[in-house]
Amino acid sequence: MAERPKRRPPREDSSSLTQRLRSLGQIASMVNSGTELGDVLKRIVFAICQNSIWSSSAIMALDRESGYSVLVARHDPDFKETRRTRRQWLLATSPTVRVLETGIPLIIADAQQAPDYPDYMQEARQRGYRTVVLIPLQSRDEKGRAMVMSVHAGERRKIDEDELVFLQTAAGLASLAVEKAHHLNAERQQAAGLRRAFDLHAATMESVLAGRSLATIVDLVAEFLPHPILVVDLTSNQVLARRSPLPDRIADGEWAAKLKQNGARELGRVMRAAKPTHFQESQPLAFALMGIDLTIEAMIEPLLVDGSVLGGMVLFTGGRPLEAFDALLANEARFALAVQLMRAHVRFATQAETNSEFFGRLFSGNWRDEAETMARAGHLGLALDAPARLLVLAPGATADRPPDDNMRAMILRGLLRVASLQHPGAAVCFDGEDAVVFLPERASGEKSATRLIERLLREMEWITGTKPIAALGRLCRELKDYQAARQDCARILDLARRLDRRGLVSEAEFGPFARLLASADQAALRRFVQDTLEPLAAYDRRHRSSFLPTLDAFLTHGCRYQPCADALGIHVTTLRYRLQRLGDLFGIDLEDREARLALDVAFRLRTAIGG
């Protein structure tokens, strides 16, 4: 068995009140001279031993999560610490639990003969101490764990009431010192948090005012915030993501690439539906539609300017609420990002307004000096000295209401983003309620132009929620051509609205009959079609017959029996029987010229106005 270390000779008992008070004063002075919590705890155990009869002292923290009593500070000048020295003990065999639960000091007269506490008994024999007193501290360590202070004597000692009061008073002073250290630490953290928030504000505002890119500002924000973020920019339809919120599931690079490629539309929809909470609430955010099979708890903050949603910021905290200073940092970042998007929004709105004013004069023919007009077009970046076309897009006839200013800005940004990718030099503006896309002519072929128009239609439909109509104007080679091209598009769109057409329409789709009908009362025309053809259609639905298509084919083939029967794939006798039944059931007299004309007009109307 290893030789037990020799203990220092015990001090003389401090029996007088004066000495104990002097010792407590010395303890208070030593304890309160520290500011860092770890330093304060070390001073506590040192002070207790320096000014009392006790040869060593320790402070233990109860870590109930791990099930151990953990050493946080110790003073024992007669025992050499090593890397293998034990620093935690099972709570199940530790007296510290009892001390904290009762709140009463515990005296172990001889720890070397204490089978109720086997760990303490082993420790006492190794270190050579006997009497032990454990006192609860009314404070917690930096991890929020309750603490117990213990003092040890190398010999068996009788602990009287005065000594116990002395130890409890020393423990009270120690608790005050710990609380003071906590308070000072909180002040330091507060000062550091405020400094960090100020630094973020200064750095981001400097970048905004210097005209740096949004990506640069997002990098700054990601550096300051402890949580992964992503930023949605609806002014340019892009998503900027940095660290992955679940790096074990998806790497940073893959996370950023997939969101950049697939996330703008879906996250834009999320931002427009989100309500500001200033990072006080979180909700599940699904990324399945963005090509990532994950649903992650996130804090979603729309970036608003004058009520318009220009983008958004998403913060991934693992579902935990933000610390106060992290929330302050997040809101500073939100402000800086909103300012950056506002600058982009104002620049674009100014350009769009200028384009609208210029094209408005061009479309009205209200210009006189061709050289001056061409010079201004060049200043605006509009290549009017080369052939170009106008594509005019408008909401369909069933749109609830004209787009408001926010919607108009979104439409223009979306159309310009799509057009400029394929058509360098493209420009956009609003002319009345219609969006106009200026497209310089390119030698890329008809298929390429068709694909671009389809993409522009899809973009506007996604923004407005309704399928638009579009008309492509004639090729413009001179300034005077633009007025006629705009008038052509307006006439085609008006015709399409009246006949409730959607998508890309052209004048060739509307024959003289359709153009004539477009000027008539649409409700009256629909009632006429309904009254004339619906009885036949209803009968066909109930009886699974085919009188309506038979009559349509007969009229289409000029009331000639054999061509109609051939077209229907039936015998002439069958055709005659069907037509006779039509007369019997509905009183239709196909020998009557007026009756044939009414039916023919009804069928043509049904085709022209969409059934």
Coordinates of C-alpha atoms in Angstrom, one line a residue:
M1 CA 0.0 0.0 0.0
A2 CA 1.3 3.5 -1.0
E3 CA 2.7 5.6 1.9
R4 CA 0.1 8.2 2.9
P5 CA 1.3 11.8 2.5
K6 CA 2.2 13.7 5.6
R7 CA -0.1 16.5 6.5
R8 CA 0.8 19.9 7.9
P9 CA 0.4 20.3 11.6
P10 CA -3.0 21.7 12.4
R11 CA -3.3 25.3 13.3
E12 CA -4.4 26.3 16.7
D13 CA -8.2 26.5 16.9
S14 CA -9.5 30.0 16.4
S15 CA -11.9 29.9 19.3
S16 CA -12.4 33.6 19.9
L17 CA -15.0 35.7 18.1
T18 CA -12.4 38.3 17.2
Q19 CA -10.2 35.9 15.5
R20 CA -13.0 34.3 13.5
L21 CA -14.2 37.7 12.4
R22 CA -10.7 38.7 11.4
S23 CA -10.4 35.4 9.4
L24 CA -13.8 36.1 7.7
G25 CA -12.5 39.6 6.8
Q26 CA -9.4 38.1 5.3
I27 CA -11.5 35.5 3.4
A28 CA -13.8 38.2 2.1
S29 CA -10.9 40.3 0.9
M30 CA -9.2 37.4 -0.9
V31 CA -12.4 36.1 -2.4
N32 CA -13.6 39.4 -3.7
S33 CA -10.3 40.4 -5.3
G34 CA -11.0 38.1 -8.3
T35 CA -13.3 38.8 -11.3
E36 CA -13.1 35.7 -13.4
L37 CA -15.3 32.8 -12.1
G38 CA -12.6 30.2 -12.3
D39 CA -10.1 32.5 -10.5
V40 CA -12.8 33.3 -7.8
L41 CA -13.4 29.6 -7.1
K42 CA -9.7 29.0 -6.7
R43 CA -9.4 31.9 -4.3
I44 CA -12.3 30.6 -2.3
V45 CA -10.7 27.2 -1.5
F46 CA -7.3 28.9 -0.9
A47 CA -8.8 31.5 1.5
I48 CA -10.6 28.9 3.5
C49 CA -7.4 27.0 4.2
Q50 CA -5.3 30.1 4.8
N51 CA -7.5 31.5 7.5
S52 CA -8.9 28.5 9.4
I53 CA -8.0 25.1 10.9
W54 CA -8.6 23.3 7.6
S55 CA -5.7 21.8 5.7
S56 CA -7.5 21.4 2.3
S57 CA -10.6 22.4 0.5
A58 CA -12.5 21.7 -2.7
I59 CA -15.7 22.8 -4.6
M60 CA -17.8 20.2 -6.4
A61 CA -20.5 20.8 -9.0
L62 CA -23.4 18.4 -9.4
D63 CA -23.7 17.4 -13.1
R64 CA -27.0 15.5 -13.0
E65 CA -27.0 15.0 -16.7
S66 CA -23.8 12.9 -16.6
G67 CA -24.6 11.4 -13.2
Y68 CA -21.3 12.7 -11.6
S69 CA -20.1 15.1 -9.0
V70 CA -17.4 17.1 -10.8
L71 CA -14.4 18.9 -9.2
V72 CA -14.3 22.6 -10.2
A73 CA -11.7 23.9 -7.7
R74 CA -9.3 22.4 -5.1
H75 CA -6.6 23.6 -2.8
D76 CA -4.4 20.9 -1.2
P77 CA -0.7 22.0 -0.8
D78 CA 0.3 18.5 0.5
F79 CA -0.9 16.5 -2.5
K80 CA 0.6 16.7 -5.9
E81 CA -1.9 16.8 -8.8
T82 CA -1.2 14.7 -11.9
R83 CA -3.0 14.2 -15.2
R84 CA -4.4 10.9 -13.8
T85 CA -5.7 12.5 -10.6
R86 CA -9.4 11.7 -10.2
R87 CA -11.7 14.7 -10.8
Q88 CA -15.3 13.2 -10.8
W89 CA -17.3 10.8 -8.7
L90 CA -20.6 9.0 -9.1
L91 CA -23.5 11.0 -7.6
A92 CA -25.0 7.7 -6.4
T93 CA -22.2 7.3 -3.8
S94 CA -21.5 11.0 -3.1
P95 CA -22.7 13.0 -0.1
T96 CA -23.0 16.2 -2.1
V97 CA -26.5 15.2 -3.3
R98 CA -27.7 14.9 0.3
V99 CA -26.1 18.3 1.2
L100 CA -27.8 20.1 -1.7
E101 CA -31.2 18.4 -1.2
T102 CA -31.3 19.2 2.5
G103 CA -29.5 22.5 2.4
I104 CA -27.8 21.5 5.7
P105 CA -24.0 21.1 6.2
L106 CA -22.8 17.5 6.6
I107 CA -20.1 16.5 9.0
I108 CA -18.1 13.3 8.4
A109 CA -16.2 12.7 11.6
D110 CA -13.7 10.3 10.0
A111 CA -13.8 10.0 6.2
Q112 CA -11.3 7.1 6.3
Q113 CA -13.9 5.1 8.2
A114 CA -17.1 6.1 6.2
P115 CA -18.4 3.0 4.4
D116 CA -21.6 5.0 3.4
Y117 CA -19.4 7.1 1.1
P118 CA -16.9 4.6 -0.5
D119 CA -15.5 7.2 -2.9
Y120 CA -14.9 9.6 -0.1
M121 CA -13.3 6.9 2.1
Q122 CA -10.9 6.0 -0.7
E123 CA -10.0 9.6 -1.4
A124 CA -9.5 10.3 2.3
R125 CA -7.0 7.4 2.7
Q126 CA -5.1 8.4 -0.5
R127 CA -4.8 12.1 0.6
G128 CA -4.5 11.5 4.3
Y129 CA -7.4 13.5 5.8
R130 CA -10.0 12.6 8.4
T131 CA -12.7 15.0 9.4
V132 CA -14.7 16.5 6.5
V133 CA -17.4 19.2 6.5
L134 CA -19.6 19.8 3.4
I135 CA -21.5 23.1 3.0
P136 CA -23.9 24.0 0.2
L137 CA -23.2 27.1 -1.8
Q138 CA -26.1 29.4 -2.7
S139 CA -24.7 29.9 -6.2
R140 CA -24.0 28.0 -9.4
D141 CA -21.0 27.6 -11.7
E142 CA -20.7 28.9 -15.2
K143 CA -22.6 25.9 -16.6
G144 CA -25.5 26.5 -14.2
R145 CA -24.7 23.5 -11.9
A146 CA -25.3 23.6 -8.1
M147 CA -22.1 23.6 -6.0
V148 CA -20.9 22.2 -2.7
M149 CA -17.8 23.3 -0.8
S150 CA -15.9 20.8 1.4
V151 CA -13.1 21.3 3.9
H152 CA -10.8 18.6 5.2
A153 CA -8.6 18.2 8.3
G154 CA -5.7 15.9 8.6
E155 CA -6.8 14.8 12.1
R156 CA -10.1 13.9 13.7
R157 CA -11.6 17.2 15.0
K158 CA -14.7 18.0 16.9
I159 CA -16.7 20.6 15.1
D160 CA -18.5 22.9 17.5
E161 CA -21.4 25.3 16.7
D162 CA -19.0 28.3 16.4
E163 CA -16.9 26.5 13.8
L164 CA -19.9 25.5 11.8
V165 CA -21.2 29.0 11.8
F166 CA -17.8 30.2 10.7
L167 CA -17.9 27.8 7.8
Q168 CA -21.4 28.7 6.8
T169 CA -20.5 32.4 6.9
A170 CA -17.4 31.7 4.7
A171 CA -19.7 29.8 2.3
G172 CA -22.0 32.7 2.2
L173 CA -19.2 35.1 1.4
A174 CA -18.0 32.7 -1.3
S175 CA -21.5 32.6 -2.8
L176 CA -21.6 36.4 -2.9
A177 CA -18.2 36.3 -4.7
V178 CA -19.4 33.8 -7.2
E179 CA -22.5 35.9 -7.9
K180 CA -20.3 39.0 -8.3
A181 CA -18.2 37.1 -10.8
H182 CA -21.3 36.0 -12.7
H183 CA -22.5 39.6 -12.8
L184 CA -19.2 40.9 -14.0
N185 CA -19.1 38.2 -16.6
A186 CA -22.6 39.1 -17.8
E187 CA -21.5 42.8 -18.1
R188 CA -18.5 41.8 -20.1
Q189 CA -20.6 39.6 -22.4
Q190 CA -23.1 42.5 -22.7
A191 CA -20.3 44.9 -23.6
A192 CA -18.8 42.4 -26.1
G193 CA -22.3 41.8 -27.6
L194 CA -22.9 45.5 -28.0
R195 CA -19.4 46.0 -29.5
R196 CA -20.1 43.1 -31.9
A197 CA -23.4 44.5 -33.0
F198 CA -21.8 47.9 -33.5
D199 CA -19.0 46.3 -35.5
L200 CA -21.5 44.5 -37.7
H201 CA -23.6 47.6 -38.2
A202 CA -20.5 49.6 -39.2
A203 CA -19.1 47.0 -41.5
T204 CA -22.4 46.3 -43.3
M205 CA -23.3 50.0 -43.7
E206 CA -19.8 50.8 -45.0
S207 CA -20.3 48.0 -47.6
V208 CA -23.8 49.2 -48.5
L209 CA -22.7 52.8 -48.9
A210 CA -19.6 51.8 -50.9
G211 CA -21.8 50.0 -53.4
R212 CA -20.4 46.5 -52.7
S213 CA -22.3 43.5 -53.8
L214 CA -25.0 41.7 -51.8
A215 CA -22.8 38.7 -51.7
T216 CA -20.1 40.7 -49.8
I217 CA -22.6 41.8 -47.2
V218 CA -23.9 38.3 -46.8
D219 CA -20.3 37.1 -46.2
L220 CA -20.0 39.7 -43.5
V221 CA -23.2 38.7 -41.8
A222 CA -22.3 35.0 -42.0
E223 CA -19.0 35.8 -40.3
F224 CA -20.6 37.6 -37.4
L225 CA -23.7 35.4 -36.7
P226 CA -23.1 32.0 -35.0
H227 CA -25.9 30.3 -37.0
P228 CA -26.1 29.3 -40.7
I229 CA -28.1 31.8 -42.8
L230 CA -29.4 32.2 -46.3
V231 CA -30.6 35.4 -48.0
V232 CA -33.3 35.7 -50.7
D233 CA -33.0 38.6 -53.1
L234 CA -36.2 39.1 -55.0
T235 CA -34.8 42.2 -56.8
S236 CA -32.5 39.8 -58.8
N237 CA -34.2 36.4 -58.0
Q238 CA -31.2 34.9 -56.4
V239 CA -30.5 32.9 -53.2
L240 CA -27.2 33.3 -51.3
A241 CA -26.5 30.5 -48.8
R242 CA -23.3 29.9 -46.9
R243 CA -22.9 27.2 -44.2
S244 CA -25.2 24.2 -44.3
P245 CA -27.6 23.9 -41.4
L246 CA -27.1 20.1 -41.4
P247 CA -23.5 19.5 -42.5
D248 CA -23.8 15.8 -41.7
R249 CA -26.7 15.5 -44.2
I250 CA -25.6 18.0 -46.9
A251 CA -22.2 19.7 -47.5
D252 CA -21.9 23.5 -47.6
G253 CA -21.1 23.5 -51.3
E254 CA -24.0 21.3 -52.4
W255 CA -26.4 23.2 -50.1
A256 CA -25.4 26.6 -51.7
A257 CA -25.5 25.2 -55.3
K258 CA -28.9 23.6 -55.0
L259 CA -30.5 26.6 -53.5
K260 CA -28.9 28.9 -56.0
Q261 CA -30.3 26.8 -58.8
N262 CA -33.7 25.9 -57.5
G263 CA -34.6 28.0 -54.5
A264 CA -35.4 31.5 -55.8
R265 CA -39.1 30.9 -56.7
E266 CA -40.1 28.7 -53.8
L267 CA -38.3 30.8 -51.2
G268 CA -39.7 33.9 -52.8
R269 CA -43.2 32.5 -52.3
V270 CA -42.2 31.8 -48.6
M271 CA -41.0 35.3 -48.1
R272 CA -44.1 36.9 -49.5
A273 CA -46.3 34.9 -47.2
A274 CA -44.0 35.3 -44.1
K275 CA -44.8 37.8 -41.2
P276 CA -42.0 39.7 -39.5
T277 CA -41.3 38.4 -36.0
H278 CA -37.8 40.0 -35.5
F279 CA -36.4 36.5 -35.0
Q280 CA -38.6 35.6 -32.1
E281 CA -40.4 32.6 -33.7
S282 CA -39.3 29.6 -35.8
Q283 CA -41.2 27.2 -38.1
P284 CA -40.5 24.2 -40.2
L285 CA -39.3 25.0 -43.7
A286 CA -39.5 22.3 -46.4
F287 CA -36.9 22.2 -49.1
A288 CA -38.3 19.3 -51.2
L289 CA -39.4 21.6 -54.0
M290 CA -35.9 23.0 -54.2
G291 CA -34.3 19.6 -54.8
I292 CA -33.3 19.0 -51.1
D293 CA -35.2 16.3 -49.3
L294 CA -35.1 18.1 -45.9
T295 CA -37.5 20.0 -43.6
I296 CA -35.5 22.2 -41.2
E297 CA -36.7 24.4 -38.3
A298 CA -35.9 28.0 -39.3
M299 CA -36.5 31.6 -38.4
I300 CA -37.9 33.4 -41.5
E301 CA -37.8 37.2 -41.7
P302 CA -39.1 39.0 -44.8
L303 CA -37.0 42.1 -45.9
L304 CA -39.6 44.9 -46.3
V305 CA -39.2 48.3 -47.7
D306 CA -42.4 50.5 -47.6
G307 CA -44.5 47.4 -47.3
S308 CA -43.0 45.7 -50.3
V309 CA -41.2 42.4 -49.9
L310 CA -37.8 42.7 -51.5
G311 CA -36.3 39.5 -50.2
G312 CA -35.9 37.6 -46.9
M313 CA -33.4 36.2 -44.4
V314 CA -33.5 32.7 -43.0
L315 CA -31.7 31.8 -39.8
F316 CA -31.2 28.2 -38.7
T317 CA -30.9 27.9 -34.9
G318 CA -31.8 24.2 -34.6
G319 CA -35.2 25.2 -33.2
R320 CA -33.7 27.0 -30.2
P321 CA -34.5 30.6 -29.4
L322 CA -31.8 33.2 -30.1
E323 CA -29.7 34.6 -27.3
A324 CA -30.4 38.3 -26.7
F325 CA -27.2 39.5 -28.4
D326 CA -27.5 37.0 -31.3
A327 CA -31.0 38.5 -31.8
L328 CA -29.5 42.0 -31.8
L329 CA -26.9 40.9 -34.4
A330 CA -29.6 39.2 -36.5
N331 CA -31.7 42.3 -36.6
E332 CA -28.7 44.5 -37.4
A333 CA -28.1 42.1 -40.3
R334 CA -31.7 42.3 -41.4
F335 CA -31.6 46.1 -41.5
A336 CA -28.4 46.2 -43.5
L337 CA -29.7 43.6 -46.0
A338 CA -33.0 45.6 -46.4
V339 CA -31.1 48.8 -47.1
Q340 CA -29.0 47.0 -49.7
L341 CA -32.1 45.6 -51.4
M342 CA -33.8 49.0 -51.2
R343 CA -30.9 50.6 -53.1
A344 CA -31.2 47.9 -55.8
H345 CA -35.0 48.4 -55.8
V346 CA -34.7 52.2 -56.2
R347 CA -32.2 51.9 -58.9
F348 CA -34.3 49.5 -60.9
A349 CA -37.6 51.5 -60.3
T350 CA -35.9 54.7 -61.5
Q351 CA -34.6 52.9 -64.6
A352 CA -38.0 51.3 -65.3
E353 CA -39.8 54.7 -64.8
T354 CA -37.3 56.4 -67.2
N355 CA -37.9 53.6 -69.7
S356 CA -41.6 53.9 -69.3
E357 CA -41.5 57.6 -69.9
F358 CA -39.3 57.2 -73.0
F359 CA -41.3 54.4 -74.6
G360 CA -44.5 56.2 -73.8
R361 CA -43.4 59.1 -76.0
L362 CA -42.2 56.7 -78.7
F363 CA -45.5 54.8 -78.8
S364 CA -47.5 58.0 -78.9
G365 CA -45.4 59.4 -81.7
N366 CA -44.8 62.5 -79.5
W367 CA -41.3 63.0 -80.6
R368 CA -39.9 65.4 -83.2
D369 CA -36.1 65.4 -83.3
E370 CA -34.9 61.9 -84.4
A371 CA -31.3 62.6 -83.6
E372 CA -32.1 63.7 -80.1
T373 CA -34.4 60.7 -79.5
M374 CA -31.7 58.3 -80.8
A375 CA -29.1 60.0 -78.5
R376 CA -31.4 59.6 -75.5
A377 CA -32.0 56.0 -76.4
G378 CA -28.3 55.4 -76.5
H379 CA -27.9 57.0 -73.1
L380 CA -30.6 54.6 -71.7
G381 CA -28.8 51.6 -73.3
L382 CA -31.6 51.0 -75.9
A383 CA -30.3 50.0 -79.3
L384 CA -33.0 51.6 -81.4
D385 CA -30.5 52.0 -84.3
A386 CA -30.9 48.2 -85.0
P387 CA -34.0 46.1 -85.7
A388 CA -36.0 45.1 -82.7
R389 CA -39.5 43.8 -81.7
L390 CA -41.9 44.6 -78.9
L391 CA -43.4 41.8 -76.9
V392 CA -46.4 43.0 -74.9
L393 CA -47.8 41.0 -72.0
A394 CA -50.9 41.5 -70.0
P395 CA -53.0 39.7 -67.4
G396 CA -55.8 37.5 -68.8
A397 CA -59.4 38.7 -69.0
T398 CA -60.2 36.9 -65.7
A399 CA -57.5 38.6 -63.6
D400 CA -59.0 39.9 -60.3
R401 CA -57.5 43.4 -60.6
P402 CA -54.7 45.3 -62.2
P403 CA -51.3 44.7 -60.6
D404 CA -50.4 47.2 -57.8
D405 CA -47.0 48.9 -57.6
N406 CA -45.3 46.1 -55.8
M407 CA -46.6 43.5 -58.3
R408 CA -45.6 45.7 -61.3
A409 CA -42.1 46.0 -59.9
M410 CA -41.9 42.2 -59.5
I411 CA -43.2 41.7 -63.0
L412 CA -40.6 44.0 -64.5
R413 CA -37.8 42.5 -62.5
G414 CA -38.8 39.0 -63.4
L415 CA -39.2 39.7 -67.2
L416 CA -35.9 41.6 -67.4
R417 CA -34.0 38.8 -65.6
V418 CA -35.4 36.2 -68.0
A419 CA -35.0 38.3 -71.2
S420 CA -31.5 39.6 -70.5
L421 CA -30.2 36.1 -70.1
Q422 CA -31.0 35.3 -73.7
H423 CA -31.3 38.8 -75.2
P424 CA -28.5 41.2 -74.2
G425 CA -29.8 44.7 -74.5
A426 CA -33.4 43.8 -73.6
A427 CA -35.4 46.4 -71.6
V428 CA -38.7 46.4 -69.9
C429 CA -41.3 48.9 -68.9
F430 CA -45.1 49.3 -68.3
D431 CA -47.3 51.1 -70.8
G432 CA -50.6 51.5 -69.1
E433 CA -51.6 48.1 -67.7
D434 CA -49.4 46.2 -70.1
A435 CA -45.8 45.1 -69.6
V436 CA -43.6 45.8 -72.7
V437 CA -40.4 43.9 -73.4
F438 CA -38.0 45.5 -75.9
L439 CA -36.2 42.7 -77.7
P440 CA -33.3 43.5 -80.1
E441 CA -33.6 41.3 -83.1
R442 CA -31.1 38.4 -83.1
A443 CA -30.2 35.7 -85.6
S444 CA -30.9 32.9 -83.1
G445 CA -33.9 31.5 -85.0
E446 CA -37.6 31.2 -84.5
K447 CA -37.4 28.3 -82.0
S448 CA -35.1 30.3 -79.7
A449 CA -37.5 33.3 -79.8
T450 CA -40.5 31.0 -79.1
R451 CA -38.7 29.4 -76.1
L452 CA -37.9 32.9 -74.7
I453 CA -41.5 34.0 -75.1
E454 CA -42.7 30.8 -73.3
R455 CA -40.3 31.5 -70.4
L456 CA -41.5 35.1 -70.2
L457 CA -45.1 33.9 -70.1
R458 CA -44.3 31.4 -67.3
E459 CA -42.4 34.0 -65.3
M460 CA -45.4 36.4 -65.4
E461 CA -47.8 33.7 -64.6
W462 CA -45.8 32.6 -61.6
I463 CA -45.7 36.2 -60.3
T464 CA -49.3 37.1 -61.0
G465 CA -50.9 33.7 -60.4
T466 CA -52.9 33.9 -63.6
K467 CA -51.9 32.9 -67.2
P468 CA -51.2 36.1 -69.2
I469 CA -51.7 36.9 -72.8
A470 CA -49.0 38.2 -75.1
A471 CA -48.6 39.7 -78.5
L472 CA -45.4 40.0 -80.5
G473 CA -45.2 43.1 -82.7
R474 CA -43.9 43.6 -86.2
L475 CA -40.2 44.1 -86.7
C476 CA -39.3 47.8 -86.1
R477 CA -36.4 49.3 -88.1
E478 CA -37.2 53.0 -87.7
L479 CA -38.5 55.1 -84.8
K480 CA -41.8 55.6 -86.5
D481 CA -42.4 51.8 -86.6
Y482 CA -42.8 51.5 -82.8
Q483 CA -46.1 53.4 -82.7
A484 CA -47.7 51.1 -85.3
A485 CA -46.2 48.0 -83.6
R486 CA -47.6 49.0 -80.2
Q487 CA -51.0 49.7 -81.7
D488 CA -51.0 46.3 -83.4
C489 CA -50.2 44.6 -80.1
A490 CA -52.9 46.6 -78.3
R491 CA -55.5 45.5 -80.9
I492 CA -54.5 41.9 -80.7
L493 CA -54.5 41.9 -76.8
D494 CA -57.9 43.6 -76.8
L495 CA -59.3 40.9 -79.1
A496 CA -57.8 38.2 -77.0
R497 CA -59.3 39.6 -73.8
R498 CA -62.7 39.8 -75.4
L499 CA -62.5 36.2 -76.5
D500 CA -60.8 35.1 -73.2
R501 CA -57.7 33.7 -75.0
R502 CA -54.4 33.1 -73.1
G503 CA -50.8 32.7 -74.0
L504 CA -49.1 34.1 -77.1
V505 CA -51.7 35.2 -79.7
S506 CA -51.4 36.7 -83.1
E507 CA -53.8 38.4 -85.5
A508 CA -53.7 35.4 -87.8
E509 CA -55.6 33.4 -85.2
F510 CA -58.6 35.7 -85.5
G511 CA -60.5 35.6 -88.8
P512 CA -62.9 38.3 -89.9
F513 CA -65.7 36.5 -88.0
A514 CA -63.8 36.5 -84.7
R515 CA -62.9 40.1 -85.1
L516 CA -66.5 41.0 -85.8
L517 CA -67.7 39.1 -82.8
A518 CA -65.1 40.7 -80.5
S519 CA -67.0 44.0 -80.9
A520 CA -70.3 42.5 -79.8
D521 CA -71.8 42.0 -76.4
Q522 CA -69.9 38.9 -75.1
A523 CA -72.6 38.0 -72.5
A524 CA -75.3 38.0 -75.1
L525 CA -73.2 35.9 -77.4
R526 CA -72.6 33.3 -74.7
R527 CA -76.3 33.2 -73.8
F528 CA -77.1 32.6 -77.5
V529 CA -74.6 29.7 -77.7
Q530 CA -76.0 28.3 -74.4
D531 CA -79.6 28.5 -75.6
T532 CA -78.9 27.0 -79.0
L533 CA -76.5 24.2 -78.3
E534 CA -76.7 23.3 -74.6
P535 CA -80.0 21.2 -75.0
L536 CA -78.2 19.0 -77.5
A537 CA -75.1 18.7 -75.3
A538 CA -77.1 17.9 -72.2
Y539 CA -79.0 15.1 -74.1
D540 CA -75.7 13.7 -75.3
R541 CA -74.3 13.6 -71.8
R542 CA -77.4 11.9 -70.4
H543 CA -77.8 9.3 -73.2
R544 CA -74.2 9.0 -74.3
S545 CA -75.3 9.9 -77.8
S546 CA -73.5 12.1 -80.4
F547 CA -76.1 14.4 -81.9
L548 CA -74.1 17.6 -81.3
P549 CA -70.9 16.5 -83.1
T550 CA -73.0 15.0 -85.8
L551 CA -74.8 18.3 -86.4
D552 CA -71.5 20.2 -86.2
A553 CA -70.0 17.9 -88.9
F554 CA -73.0 18.2 -91.1
L555 CA -73.0 22.0 -91.1
T556 CA -69.2 22.0 -91.6
H557 CA -69.5 19.9 -94.7
G558 CA -72.1 22.2 -96.3
C559 CA -75.0 19.9 -95.4
R560 CA -73.7 17.2 -97.8
Y561 CA -74.5 13.8 -96.7
Q562 CA -71.7 11.6 -98.1
P563 CA -68.7 13.8 -97.2
C564 CA -70.1 14.2 -93.7
A565 CA -70.7 10.4 -93.3
D566 CA -67.2 9.7 -94.5
A567 CA -65.8 12.3 -92.0
L568 CA -67.7 10.7 -89.2
G569 CA -66.9 7.1 -90.3
I570 CA -70.6 6.1 -90.4
H571 CA -73.0 5.0 -93.2
V572 CA -75.1 7.6 -94.9
T573 CA -78.2 5.9 -93.7
T574 CA -77.0 6.2 -90.1
L575 CA -76.4 9.9 -90.7
R576 CA -79.8 10.4 -92.1
Y577 CA -81.4 8.6 -89.1
R578 CA -79.5 10.8 -86.6
L579 CA -80.5 14.0 -88.4
Q580 CA -84.1 12.8 -88.4
R581 CA -84.0 12.1 -84.7
L582 CA -82.6 15.6 -84.1
G583 CA -85.7 17.0 -85.8
D584 CA -88.0 14.7 -83.7
L585 CA -86.3 15.5 -80.4
F586 CA -85.5 19.2 -80.7
G587 CA -87.6 20.4 -83.6
I588 CA -84.6 21.3 -85.7
D589 CA -85.5 21.8 -89.4
L590 CA -82.4 21.6 -91.4
E591 CA -84.3 22.4 -94.6
D592 CA -84.9 25.9 -93.0
R593 CA -82.2 28.3 -94.1
E594 CA -82.6 30.5 -91.0
A595 CA -82.3 27.5 -88.7
R596 CA -79.1 26.3 -90.4
L597 CA -77.6 29.8 -90.2
A598 CA -78.4 30.1 -86.5
L599 CA -76.9 26.7 -85.8
D600 CA -73.8 27.5 -87.9
V601 CA -73.3 30.8 -86.1
A602 CA -73.7 29.1 -82.7
F603 CA -71.0 26.5 -83.5
R604 CA -68.6 29.2 -84.8
L605 CA -69.2 31.4 -81.7
R606 CA -68.5 28.4 -79.5
T607 CA -65.2 27.9 -81.2
A608 CA -64.3 31.6 -81.1
I609 CA -65.1 32.3 -77.5
G610 CA -63.8 29.0 -76.0
G611 CA -66.7 26.6 -75.7

